[in-house]
């Protein structure tokens, strides 16, 4: 089933020619895939056969240029993919993932503490809260507009009546700018989390080092099973985001790649490649990279991800 099949727009009919064109691209060009979803006038409805109720996802309406440049006012395909992984892991659903190197159980959050960085709509965190996690924290850039939307989505969807097991983990929302580790929030939560979620946050190469620092800061230090799940689409170009996975850059933060691969919107997977040459824009929009990070140890072998 296509990655975007669980969502639909909700709201007034559109009268913007650009919106008509955008919604028609899948008909005009069957291979074209929408990788960002929703707008301020149209919320999204996310429907899973395993949730008791659909989720209603609101989008921000940023009025500041600095907020618009964050692109957190959309739901991105990376969040859809991680939400499905979390669901499959928690409910033991069939999942072909990681080119056979991983299984659904590797994405099980039951009983774990999770943190999402650059959460946007917080869909993966909401799913974790509904599906058995112990504690969940969703963060995004400390902008009032961004955080108001984040909190509105959590309040609307993190409810017992949506959960398949009628249980609900506490889901807190916080502002956090990557790499800013001298805040009260950072001090309280250092080394706390079993899992760190990162979805479509790799399009700013100048922020990679800060993102590495935040992942390493919040990830549990005394648990060899602690992992960060990093998923990003190639829509902005492979060259912009691939450096995040460079071995030396990760090593500087005490991290390394445990597993990495590419997956398209229909669930087809292939090996991660640093450079695929000239990639067609419509084709690359279909693909995402999935990386699993762990703390680097002296005994660990080199990950082999090079610049």
PDB file of C-alpha atoms in Angstrom:
ATOM      1  CA  UNK A   1       0.000   0.000   0.000  1.00  0.00           C
ATOM      2  CA  UNK A   2       1.295   3.458  -0.935  1.00  0.00           C
ATOM      3  CA  UNK A   3       2.811   5.481   1.881  1.00  0.00           C
ATOM      4  CA  UNK A   4       0.382   8.388   1.402  1.00  0.00           C
ATOM      5  CA  UNK A   5      -2.773   6.235   1.312  1.00  0.00           C
ATOM      6  CA  UNK A   6      -3.560   6.863   4.982  1.00  0.00           C
ATOM      7  CA  UNK A   7      -4.028  10.627   4.683  1.00  0.00           C
ATOM      8  CA  UNK A   8      -6.585  12.895   3.102  1.00  0.00           C
ATOM      9  CA  UNK A   9      -7.176  16.642   3.086  1.00  0.00           C
ATOM     10  CA  UNK A  10      -9.948  18.004   5.258  1.00  0.00           C
ATOM     11  CA  UNK A  11     -11.350  21.501   4.847  1.00  0.00           C
ATOM     12  CA  UNK A  12     -13.037  23.890   2.392  1.00  0.00           C
ATOM     13  CA  UNK A  13     -12.758  23.344  -1.374  1.00  0.00           C
ATOM     14  CA  UNK A  14      -9.701  24.972  -2.827  1.00  0.00           C
ATOM     15  CA  UNK A  15      -9.901  27.842  -5.302  1.00  0.00           C
ATOM     16  CA  UNK A  16      -6.183  28.300  -5.801  1.00  0.00           C
ATOM     17  CA  UNK A  17      -5.013  27.183  -9.286  1.00  0.00           C
ATOM     18  CA  UNK A  18      -1.742  25.984  -7.780  1.00  0.00           C
ATOM     19  CA  UNK A  19      -3.650  23.737  -5.361  1.00  0.00           C
ATOM     20  CA  UNK A  20      -5.702  22.295  -8.225  1.00  0.00           C
ATOM     21  CA  UNK A  21      -2.501  21.537 -10.126  1.00  0.00           C
ATOM     22  CA  UNK A  22      -0.827  20.015  -7.077  1.00  0.00           C
ATOM     23  CA  UNK A  23      -3.771  17.723  -6.367  1.00  0.00           C
ATOM     24  CA  UNK A  24      -3.900  16.640 -10.015  1.00  0.00           C
ATOM     25  CA  UNK A  25      -0.241  15.753 -10.496  1.00  0.00           C
ATOM     26  CA  UNK A  26      -0.786  12.141  -9.480  1.00  0.00           C
ATOM     27  CA  UNK A  27      -3.320  11.813 -12.320  1.00  0.00           C
ATOM     28  CA  UNK A  28      -1.363  13.746 -14.941  1.00  0.00           C
ATOM     29  CA  UNK A  29       1.943  12.124 -13.948  1.00  0.00           C
ATOM     30  CA  UNK A  30       1.214   8.754 -12.272  1.00  0.00           C
ATOM     31  CA  UNK A  31       4.815   8.400 -11.083  1.00  0.00           C
ATOM     32  CA  UNK A  32       4.815  11.779  -9.327  1.00  0.00           C
ATOM     33  CA  UNK A  33       4.504  11.610  -5.548  1.00  0.00           C
ATOM     34  CA  UNK A  34       3.484  14.336  -3.133  1.00  0.00           C
ATOM     35  CA  UNK A  35       6.014  14.481  -0.335  1.00  0.00           C
ATOM     36  CA  UNK A  36       4.555  17.361   1.710  1.00  0.00           C
ATOM     37  CA  UNK A  37       0.935  17.419   2.790  1.00  0.00           C
ATOM     38  CA  UNK A  38      -1.603  19.963   4.005  1.00  0.00           C
ATOM     39  CA  UNK A  39      -1.726  23.702   4.536  1.00  0.00           C
ATOM     40  CA  UNK A  40      -3.209  26.170   7.005  1.00  0.00           C
ATOM     41  CA  UNK A  41      -6.666  25.994   5.381  1.00  0.00           C
ATOM     42  CA  UNK A  42      -6.734  22.211   5.025  1.00  0.00           C
ATOM     43  CA  UNK A  43      -5.996  19.927   7.928  1.00  0.00           C
ATOM     44  CA  UNK A  44      -5.233  16.256   7.412  1.00  0.00           C
ATOM     45  CA  UNK A  45      -7.073  13.141   8.468  1.00  0.00           C
ATOM     46  CA  UNK A  46      -4.803  10.174   9.173  1.00  0.00           C
ATOM     47  CA  UNK A  47      -6.598   6.828   9.182  1.00  0.00           C
ATOM     48  CA  UNK A  48      -5.089   3.542  10.327  1.00  0.00           C
ATOM     49  CA  UNK A  49      -7.002   0.255  10.469  1.00  0.00           C
ATOM     50  CA  UNK A  50      -5.364  -0.333  13.840  1.00  0.00           C
ATOM     51  CA  UNK A  51      -6.431   2.870  15.571  1.00  0.00           C
ATOM     52  CA  UNK A  52      -9.897   3.179  17.047  1.00  0.00           C
ATOM     53  CA  UNK A  53     -10.373   6.645  15.557  1.00  0.00           C
ATOM     54  CA  UNK A  54      -8.746   8.678  12.786  1.00  0.00           C
ATOM     55  CA  UNK A  55      -6.243  11.333  13.796  1.00  0.00           C
ATOM     56  CA  UNK A  56      -6.919  14.961  12.852  1.00  0.00           C
ATOM     57  CA  UNK A  57      -3.726  16.846  12.115  1.00  0.00           C
ATOM     58  CA  UNK A  58      -3.631  20.630  11.993  1.00  0.00           C
ATOM     59  CA  UNK A  59      -0.920  22.580  10.166  1.00  0.00           C
ATOM     60  CA  UNK A  60       0.715  25.815  11.264  1.00  0.00           C
ATOM     61  CA  UNK A  61       0.116  29.119   9.502  1.00  0.00           C
ATOM     62  CA  UNK A  62       3.442  30.893  10.070  1.00  0.00           C
ATOM     63  CA  UNK A  63       3.415  34.645   9.544  1.00  0.00           C
ATOM     64  CA  UNK A  64       7.135  35.108  10.080  1.00  0.00           C
ATOM     65  CA  UNK A  65       9.614  34.373   7.290  1.00  0.00           C
ATOM     66  CA  UNK A  66      11.920  32.664   9.780  1.00  0.00           C
ATOM     67  CA  UNK A  67       9.107  30.271  10.768  1.00  0.00           C
ATOM     68  CA  UNK A  68       8.122  29.542   7.153  1.00  0.00           C
ATOM     69  CA  UNK A  69      11.717  28.585   6.373  1.00  0.00           C
ATOM     70  CA  UNK A  70      11.474  25.768   8.938  1.00  0.00           C
ATOM     71  CA  UNK A  71       8.855  23.978   6.764  1.00  0.00           C
ATOM     72  CA  UNK A  72       7.293  22.500   9.896  1.00  0.00           C
ATOM     73  CA  UNK A  73       3.861  23.616   8.638  1.00  0.00           C
ATOM     74  CA  UNK A  74       3.550  20.466   6.509  1.00  0.00           C
ATOM     75  CA  UNK A  75       3.335  16.760   7.175  1.00  0.00           C
ATOM     76  CA  UNK A  76       6.219  15.053   5.370  1.00  0.00           C
ATOM     77  CA  UNK A  77       6.506  11.505   4.061  1.00  0.00           C
ATOM     78  CA  UNK A  78       9.302  10.688   6.497  1.00  0.00           C
ATOM     79  CA  UNK A  79       6.857  11.139   9.386  1.00  0.00           C
ATOM     80  CA  UNK A  80       4.312   8.918   7.647  1.00  0.00           C
ATOM     81  CA  UNK A  81       6.925   6.202   7.231  1.00  0.00           C
ATOM     82  CA  UNK A  82       8.161   6.282  10.818  1.00  0.00           C
ATOM     83  CA  UNK A  83       4.560   6.274  12.076  1.00  0.00           C
ATOM     84  CA  UNK A  84       3.983   3.035  10.143  1.00  0.00           C
ATOM     85  CA  UNK A  85       7.213   1.514  11.474  1.00  0.00           C
ATOM     86  CA  UNK A  86       6.257   2.382  15.064  1.00  0.00           C
ATOM     87  CA  UNK A  87       2.800   0.902  14.561  1.00  0.00           C
ATOM     88  CA  UNK A  88       4.132  -2.309  13.019  1.00  0.00           C
ATOM     89  CA  UNK A  89       6.683  -2.721  15.806  1.00  0.00           C
ATOM     90  CA  UNK A  90       4.244  -2.124  18.654  1.00  0.00           C
ATOM     91  CA  UNK A  91       1.507  -4.358  17.227  1.00  0.00           C
ATOM     92  CA  UNK A  92       3.755  -7.075  15.742  1.00  0.00           C
ATOM     93  CA  UNK A  93       2.444  -6.446  12.236  1.00  0.00           C
ATOM     94  CA  UNK A  94       4.115  -7.850   9.112  1.00  0.00           C
ATOM     95  CA  UNK A  95       6.843  -5.515   7.906  1.00  0.00           C
ATOM     96  CA  UNK A  96       9.529  -6.035   5.288  1.00  0.00           C
ATOM     97  CA  UNK A  97      12.158  -3.570   6.350  1.00  0.00           C
ATOM     98  CA  UNK A  98      15.878  -2.938   6.244  1.00  0.00           C
ATOM     99  CA  UNK A  99      16.575  -5.225   3.272  1.00  0.00           C
ATOM    100  CA  UNK A 100      15.972  -8.212   5.524  1.00  0.00           C
ATOM    101  CA  UNK A 101      18.507  -7.047   8.109  1.00  0.00           C
ATOM    102  CA  UNK A 102      15.809  -5.763  10.463  1.00  0.00           C
ATOM    103  CA  UNK A 103      12.291  -6.747  11.448  1.00  0.00           C
ATOM    104  CA  UNK A 104       9.185  -5.070  12.842  1.00  0.00           C
ATOM    105  CA  UNK A 105      10.253  -5.815  16.410  1.00  0.00           C
ATOM    106  CA  UNK A 106      13.245  -3.507  15.940  1.00  0.00           C
ATOM    107  CA  UNK A 107      10.782  -0.591  15.841  1.00  0.00           C
ATOM    108  CA  UNK A 108       8.832  -1.571  18.943  1.00  0.00           C
ATOM    109  CA  UNK A 109       8.479   1.348  21.388  1.00  0.00           C
ATOM    110  CA  UNK A 110       6.391  -0.463  24.006  1.00  0.00           C
ATOM    111  CA  UNK A 111       7.694   0.439  27.456  1.00  0.00           C
ATOM    112  CA  UNK A 112      10.310   2.855  26.089  1.00  0.00           C
ATOM    113  CA  UNK A 113      10.929   6.580  26.484  1.00  0.00           C
ATOM    114  CA  UNK A 114      10.991   8.425  23.160  1.00  0.00           C
ATOM    115  CA  UNK A 115      11.989  11.907  22.014  1.00  0.00           C
ATOM    116  CA  UNK A 116      11.231  13.518  18.672  1.00  0.00           C
ATOM    117  CA  UNK A 117      13.434  16.329  17.338  1.00  0.00           C
ATOM    118  CA  UNK A 118      11.990  18.737  14.773  1.00  0.00           C
ATOM    119  CA  UNK A 119       8.613  17.098  15.324  1.00  0.00           C
ATOM    120  CA  UNK A 120       6.391  19.384  13.202  1.00  0.00           C
ATOM    121  CA  UNK A 121       3.004  17.641  13.430  1.00  0.00           C
ATOM    122  CA  UNK A 122       4.414  15.007  15.839  1.00  0.00           C
ATOM    123  CA  UNK A 123       2.682  12.104  14.089  1.00  0.00           C
ATOM    124  CA  UNK A 124       5.335   9.477  15.068  1.00  0.00           C
ATOM    125  CA  UNK A 125       5.252  10.695  18.681  1.00  0.00           C
ATOM    126  CA  UNK A 126       1.457  10.584  18.786  1.00  0.00           C
ATOM    127  CA  UNK A 127       1.581   7.020  17.479  1.00  0.00           C
ATOM    128  CA  UNK A 128       4.163   6.085  20.108  1.00  0.00           C
ATOM    129  CA  UNK A 129       1.934   7.537  22.818  1.00  0.00           C
ATOM    130  CA  UNK A 130      -1.066   5.563  21.555  1.00  0.00           C
ATOM    131  CA  UNK A 131       0.848   2.313  21.076  1.00  0.00           C
ATOM    132  CA  UNK A 132       2.453   1.549  24.410  1.00  0.00           C
ATOM    133  CA  UNK A 133       5.470   3.778  24.920  1.00  0.00           C
ATOM    134  CA  UNK A 134       6.282   4.656  28.537  1.00  0.00           C
ATOM    135  CA  UNK A 135       6.881   8.388  28.096  1.00  0.00           C
ATOM    136  CA  UNK A 136       6.972  10.538  24.965  1.00  0.00           C
ATOM    137  CA  UNK A 137       8.392  14.018  24.374  1.00  0.00           C
ATOM    138  CA  UNK A 138       7.942  15.912  21.092  1.00  0.00           C
ATOM    139  CA  UNK A 139      10.111  18.963  20.426  1.00  0.00           C
ATOM    140  CA  UNK A 140      10.440  21.555  17.720  1.00  0.00           C
ATOM    141  CA  UNK A 141      12.086  24.918  17.227  1.00  0.00           C
ATOM    142  CA  UNK A 142      11.037  27.300  20.028  1.00  0.00           C
ATOM    143  CA  UNK A 143       8.764  29.466  17.885  1.00  0.00           C
ATOM    144  CA  UNK A 144       5.338  30.241  19.340  1.00  0.00           C
ATOM    145  CA  UNK A 145       3.536  29.478  16.067  1.00  0.00           C
ATOM    146  CA  UNK A 146       5.301  26.156  15.604  1.00  0.00           C
ATOM    147  CA  UNK A 147       4.823  25.058  19.213  1.00  0.00           C
ATOM    148  CA  UNK A 148       1.155  26.105  19.303  1.00  0.00           C
ATOM    149  CA  UNK A 149       0.418  23.801  16.372  1.00  0.00           C
ATOM    150  CA  UNK A 150       2.479  20.997  17.904  1.00  0.00           C
ATOM    151  CA  UNK A 151       0.518  21.262  21.151  1.00  0.00           C
ATOM    152  CA  UNK A 152      -2.802  21.484  19.343  1.00  0.00           C
ATOM    153  CA  UNK A 153      -2.109  18.242  17.492  1.00  0.00           C
ATOM    154  CA  UNK A 154      -1.058  16.443  20.664  1.00  0.00           C
ATOM    155  CA  UNK A 155      -4.163  17.654  22.528  1.00  0.00           C
ATOM    156  CA  UNK A 156      -6.462  16.580  19.683  1.00  0.00           C
ATOM    157  CA  UNK A 157      -5.000  13.120  19.058  1.00  0.00           C
ATOM    158  CA  UNK A 158      -3.144  11.794  22.098  1.00  0.00           C
ATOM    159  CA  UNK A 159      -6.350  10.426  23.592  1.00  0.00           C
ATOM    160  CA  UNK A 160      -7.242   7.084  25.116  1.00  0.00           C
ATOM    161  CA  UNK A 161     -10.197   6.728  22.755  1.00  0.00           C
ATOM    162  CA  UNK A 162      -7.801   6.638  19.762  1.00  0.00           C
ATOM    163  CA  UNK A 163      -5.571   3.921  21.199  1.00  0.00           C
ATOM    164  CA  UNK A 164      -6.127   0.299  20.141  1.00  0.00           C
ATOM    165  CA  UNK A 165      -5.380  -0.852  23.677  1.00  0.00           C
ATOM    166  CA  UNK A 166      -7.110   2.070  25.450  1.00  0.00           C
ATOM    167  CA  UNK A 167      -3.784   3.029  27.038  1.00  0.00           C
ATOM    168  CA  UNK A 168      -1.966   6.300  26.627  1.00  0.00           C
ATOM    169  CA  UNK A 169       1.587   7.360  27.420  1.00  0.00           C
ATOM    170  CA  UNK A 170       2.216  10.888  28.692  1.00  0.00           C
ATOM    171  CA  UNK A 171       3.161  13.095  25.735  1.00  0.00           C
ATOM    172  CA  UNK A 172       4.915  16.364  26.569  1.00  0.00           C
ATOM    173  CA  UNK A 173       5.787  19.120  24.100  1.00  0.00           C
ATOM    174  CA  UNK A 174       8.845  21.348  24.408  1.00  0.00           C
ATOM    175  CA  UNK A 175      10.805  23.904  22.439  1.00  0.00           C
ATOM    176  CA  UNK A 176      14.345  22.852  21.525  1.00  0.00           C
ATOM    177  CA  UNK A 177      16.803  24.319  19.040  1.00  0.00           C
ATOM    178  CA  UNK A 178      19.308  21.675  17.941  1.00  0.00           C
ATOM    179  CA  UNK A 179      22.682  22.013  19.571  1.00  0.00           C
ATOM    180  CA  UNK A 180      21.479  24.367  22.314  1.00  0.00           C
ATOM    181  CA  UNK A 181      22.259  22.183  25.299  1.00  0.00           C
ATOM    182  CA  UNK A 182      22.525  24.792  28.060  1.00  0.00           C
ATOM    183  CA  UNK A 183      18.752  25.107  28.549  1.00  0.00           C
ATOM    184  CA  UNK A 184      16.715  23.800  31.506  1.00  0.00           C
ATOM    185  CA  UNK A 185      15.010  21.304  29.193  1.00  0.00           C
ATOM    186  CA  UNK A 186      18.340  19.900  27.983  1.00  0.00           C
ATOM    187  CA  UNK A 187      19.689  19.697  31.524  1.00  0.00           C
ATOM    188  CA  UNK A 188      16.643  17.763  32.772  1.00  0.00           C
ATOM    189  CA  UNK A 189      16.610  15.208  29.986  1.00  0.00           C
ATOM    190  CA  UNK A 190      20.243  14.438  29.194  1.00  0.00           C
ATOM    191  CA  UNK A 191      20.736  10.723  28.481  1.00  0.00           C
ATOM    192  CA  UNK A 192      17.092   9.926  29.171  1.00  0.00           C
ATOM    193  CA  UNK A 193      15.662   8.460  25.976  1.00  0.00           C
ATOM    194  CA  UNK A 194      15.661   4.926  24.578  1.00  0.00           C
ATOM    195  CA  UNK A 195      14.678   6.165  21.130  1.00  0.00           C
ATOM    196  CA  UNK A 196      15.141   9.472  19.339  1.00  0.00           C
ATOM    197  CA  UNK A 197      12.981  10.197  16.278  1.00  0.00           C
ATOM    198  CA  UNK A 198      14.256  12.472  13.481  1.00  0.00           C
ATOM    199  CA  UNK A 199      12.032  12.933  10.411  1.00  0.00           C
ATOM    200  CA  UNK A 200      12.915  15.089   7.401  1.00  0.00           C
ATOM    201  CA  UNK A 201      15.384  17.265   9.276  1.00  0.00           C
ATOM    202  CA  UNK A 202      18.435  16.780   7.036  1.00  0.00           C
ATOM    203  CA  UNK A 203      17.827  19.416   4.341  1.00  0.00           C
ATOM    204  CA  UNK A 204      19.974  22.028   6.156  1.00  0.00           C
ATOM    205  CA  UNK A 205      23.605  20.832   5.964  1.00  0.00           C
ATOM    206  CA  UNK A 206      24.719  23.676   8.232  1.00  0.00           C
ATOM    207  CA  UNK A 207      22.574  22.160  11.020  1.00  0.00           C
ATOM    208  CA  UNK A 208      23.881  18.589  10.791  1.00  0.00           C
ATOM    209  CA  UNK A 209      26.485  19.017  13.543  1.00  0.00           C
ATOM    210  CA  UNK A 210      23.914  20.605  15.859  1.00  0.00           C
ATOM    211  CA  UNK A 211      21.483  17.773  15.186  1.00  0.00           C
ATOM    212  CA  UNK A 212      24.216  15.207  15.912  1.00  0.00           C
ATOM    213  CA  UNK A 213      24.877  16.955  19.225  1.00  0.00           C
ATOM    214  CA  UNK A 214      21.225  16.905  20.263  1.00  0.00           C
ATOM    215  CA  UNK A 215      20.801  13.235  19.372  1.00  0.00           C
ATOM    216  CA  UNK A 216      23.893  12.293  21.347  1.00  0.00           C
ATOM    217  CA  UNK A 217      22.884  14.469  24.298  1.00  0.00           C
ATOM    218  CA  UNK A 218      19.413  13.011  24.759  1.00  0.00           C
ATOM    219  CA  UNK A 219      20.074   9.367  23.812  1.00  0.00           C
ATOM    220  CA  UNK A 220      20.609   7.014  26.753  1.00  0.00           C
ATOM    221  CA  UNK A 221      24.263   6.593  27.618  1.00  0.00           C
ATOM    222  CA  UNK A 222      24.171   3.388  29.635  1.00  0.00           C
ATOM    223  CA  UNK A 223      22.054   1.238  27.310  1.00  0.00           C
ATOM    224  CA  UNK A 224      23.658  -0.455  24.284  1.00  0.00           C
ATOM    225  CA  UNK A 225      20.171  -0.874  22.802  1.00  0.00           C
ATOM    226  CA  UNK A 226      19.435   2.859  22.629  1.00  0.00           C
ATOM    227  CA  UNK A 227      18.831   3.987  19.045  1.00  0.00           C
ATOM    228  CA  UNK A 228      18.025   7.056  16.969  1.00  0.00           C
ATOM    229  CA  UNK A 229      15.777   6.560  13.950  1.00  0.00           C
ATOM    230  CA  UNK A 230      16.524   9.068  11.195  1.00  0.00           C
ATOM    231  CA  UNK A 231      14.343   9.199   8.075  1.00  0.00           C
ATOM    232  CA  UNK A 232      14.509  11.825   5.331  1.00  0.00           C
ATOM    233  CA  UNK A 233      13.252  12.268   1.798  1.00  0.00           C
ATOM    234  CA  UNK A 234      15.548  12.981  -1.140  1.00  0.00           C
ATOM    235  CA  UNK A 235      13.297  15.738  -2.511  1.00  0.00           C
ATOM    236  CA  UNK A 236      15.833  18.474  -1.649  1.00  0.00           C
ATOM    237  CA  UNK A 237      18.643  16.510  -3.264  1.00  0.00           C
ATOM    238  CA  UNK A 238      20.959  13.790  -2.038  1.00  0.00           C
ATOM    239  CA  UNK A 239      23.949  16.146  -1.834  1.00  0.00           C
ATOM    240  CA  UNK A 240      22.271  18.323   0.805  1.00  0.00           C
ATOM    241  CA  UNK A 241      21.457  15.583   3.274  1.00  0.00           C
ATOM    242  CA  UNK A 242      23.958  12.765   2.793  1.00  0.00           C
ATOM    243  CA  UNK A 243      26.688  14.445   4.840  1.00  0.00           C
ATOM    244  CA  UNK A 244      24.625  13.854   7.974  1.00  0.00           C
ATOM    245  CA  UNK A 245      25.600  10.162   7.759  1.00  0.00           C
ATOM    246  CA  UNK A 246      29.307  10.721   7.151  1.00  0.00           C
ATOM    247  CA  UNK A 247      31.241   8.531   9.545  1.00  0.00           C
ATOM    248  CA  UNK A 248      33.671  11.182  10.790  1.00  0.00           C
ATOM    249  CA  UNK A 249      30.873  13.674  11.434  1.00  0.00           C
ATOM    250  CA  UNK A 250      28.899  11.158  13.474  1.00  0.00           C
ATOM    251  CA  UNK A 251      32.017  10.033  15.325  1.00  0.00           C
ATOM    252  CA  UNK A 252      32.607  13.607  16.494  1.00  0.00           C
ATOM    253  CA  UNK A 253      29.332  13.320  18.427  1.00  0.00           C
ATOM    254  CA  UNK A 254      30.017   9.778  19.626  1.00  0.00           C
ATOM    255  CA  UNK A 255      27.548   8.191  17.210  1.00  0.00           C
ATOM    256  CA  UNK A 256      27.677   5.718  14.343  1.00  0.00           C
ATOM    257  CA  UNK A 257      25.397   4.114  11.788  1.00  0.00           C
ATOM    258  CA  UNK A 258      24.115   0.690  12.741  1.00  0.00           C
ATOM    259  CA  UNK A 259      22.039   0.243   9.589  1.00  0.00           C
ATOM    260  CA  UNK A 260      21.084   2.400   6.601  1.00  0.00           C
ATOM    261  CA  UNK A 261      19.065   1.831   3.440  1.00  0.00           C
ATOM    262  CA  UNK A 262      16.682   3.512   1.005  1.00  0.00           C
ATOM    263  CA  UNK A 263      12.937   2.905   0.726  1.00  0.00           C
ATOM    264  CA  UNK A 264      10.368   4.266  -1.712  1.00  0.00           C
ATOM    265  CA  UNK A 265       6.756   5.253  -1.114  1.00  0.00           C
ATOM    266  CA  UNK A 266       5.565   1.788  -2.162  1.00  0.00           C
ATOM    267  CA  UNK A 267       7.850  -0.099   0.230  1.00  0.00           C
ATOM    268  CA  UNK A 268      10.524  -1.069  -2.315  1.00  0.00           C
ATOM    269  CA  UNK A 269      13.975  -1.013  -0.735  1.00  0.00           C
ATOM    270  CA  UNK A 270      17.525  -0.744  -2.008  1.00  0.00           C
ATOM    271  CA  UNK A 271      20.997  -0.206  -0.591  1.00  0.00           C
ATOM    272  CA  UNK A 272      22.077   3.251   0.516  1.00  0.00           C
ATOM    273  CA  UNK A 273      24.370   4.869  -2.040  1.00  0.00           C
ATOM    274  CA  UNK A 274      26.357   8.043  -1.427  1.00  0.00           C
ATOM    275  CA  UNK A 275      26.100   9.230  -5.041  1.00  0.00           C
ATOM    276  CA  UNK A 276      23.616   8.078  -7.705  1.00  0.00           C
ATOM    277  CA  UNK A 277      24.661  10.670 -10.249  1.00  0.00           C
ATOM    278  CA  UNK A 278      21.997  12.869 -11.807  1.00  0.00           C
ATOM    279  CA  UNK A 279      18.655  11.862 -10.249  1.00  0.00           C
ATOM    280  CA  UNK A 280      15.333  12.775 -11.840  1.00  0.00           C
ATOM    281  CA  UNK A 281      13.366  15.094  -9.542  1.00  0.00           C
ATOM    282  CA  UNK A 282      10.125  13.096  -9.763  1.00  0.00           C
ATOM    283  CA  UNK A 283      11.981   9.854  -9.156  1.00  0.00           C
ATOM    284  CA  UNK A 284      13.966  11.051  -6.158  1.00  0.00           C
ATOM    285  CA  UNK A 285      10.777  12.386  -4.516  1.00  0.00           C
ATOM    286  CA  UNK A 286       9.642   8.788  -4.252  1.00  0.00           C
ATOM    287  CA  UNK A 287      12.608   7.740  -2.117  1.00  0.00           C
ATOM    288  CA  UNK A 288      13.663   8.186   1.485  1.00  0.00           C
ATOM    289  CA  UNK A 289      16.761   7.216   3.437  1.00  0.00           C
ATOM    290  CA  UNK A 290      16.297   5.309   6.681  1.00  0.00           C
ATOM    291  CA  UNK A 291      19.179   5.364   9.134  1.00  0.00           C
ATOM    292  CA  UNK A 292      19.494   3.696  12.525  1.00  0.00           C
ATOM    293  CA  UNK A 293      22.109   5.321  14.750  1.00  0.00           C
ATOM    294  CA  UNK A 294      23.672   4.021  17.929  1.00  0.00           C
ATOM    295  CA  UNK A 295      26.314   5.225  20.363  1.00  0.00           C
ATOM    296  CA  UNK A 296      29.822   4.607  19.138  1.00  0.00           C
ATOM    297  CA  UNK A 297      31.887   2.212  21.211  1.00  0.00           C
ATOM    298  CA  UNK A 298      35.582   1.273  20.986  1.00  0.00           C
ATOM    299  CA  UNK A 299      34.560  -2.244  19.994  1.00  0.00           C
ATOM    300  CA  UNK A 300      32.302  -1.100  17.170  1.00  0.00           C
ATOM    301  CA  UNK A 301      33.375  -1.699  13.603  1.00  0.00           C
ATOM    302  CA  UNK A 302      33.518   1.245  11.230  1.00  0.00           C
ATOM    303  CA  UNK A 303      30.130   1.937   9.699  1.00  0.00           C
ATOM    304  CA  UNK A 304      31.553   2.373   6.189  1.00  0.00           C
ATOM    305  CA  UNK A 305      29.525   5.508   5.465  1.00  0.00           C
ATOM    306  CA  UNK A 306      32.045   7.862   3.906  1.00  0.00           C
ATOM    307  CA  UNK A 307      32.124  11.243   2.246  1.00  0.00           C
TER     308      UNK A 307
END
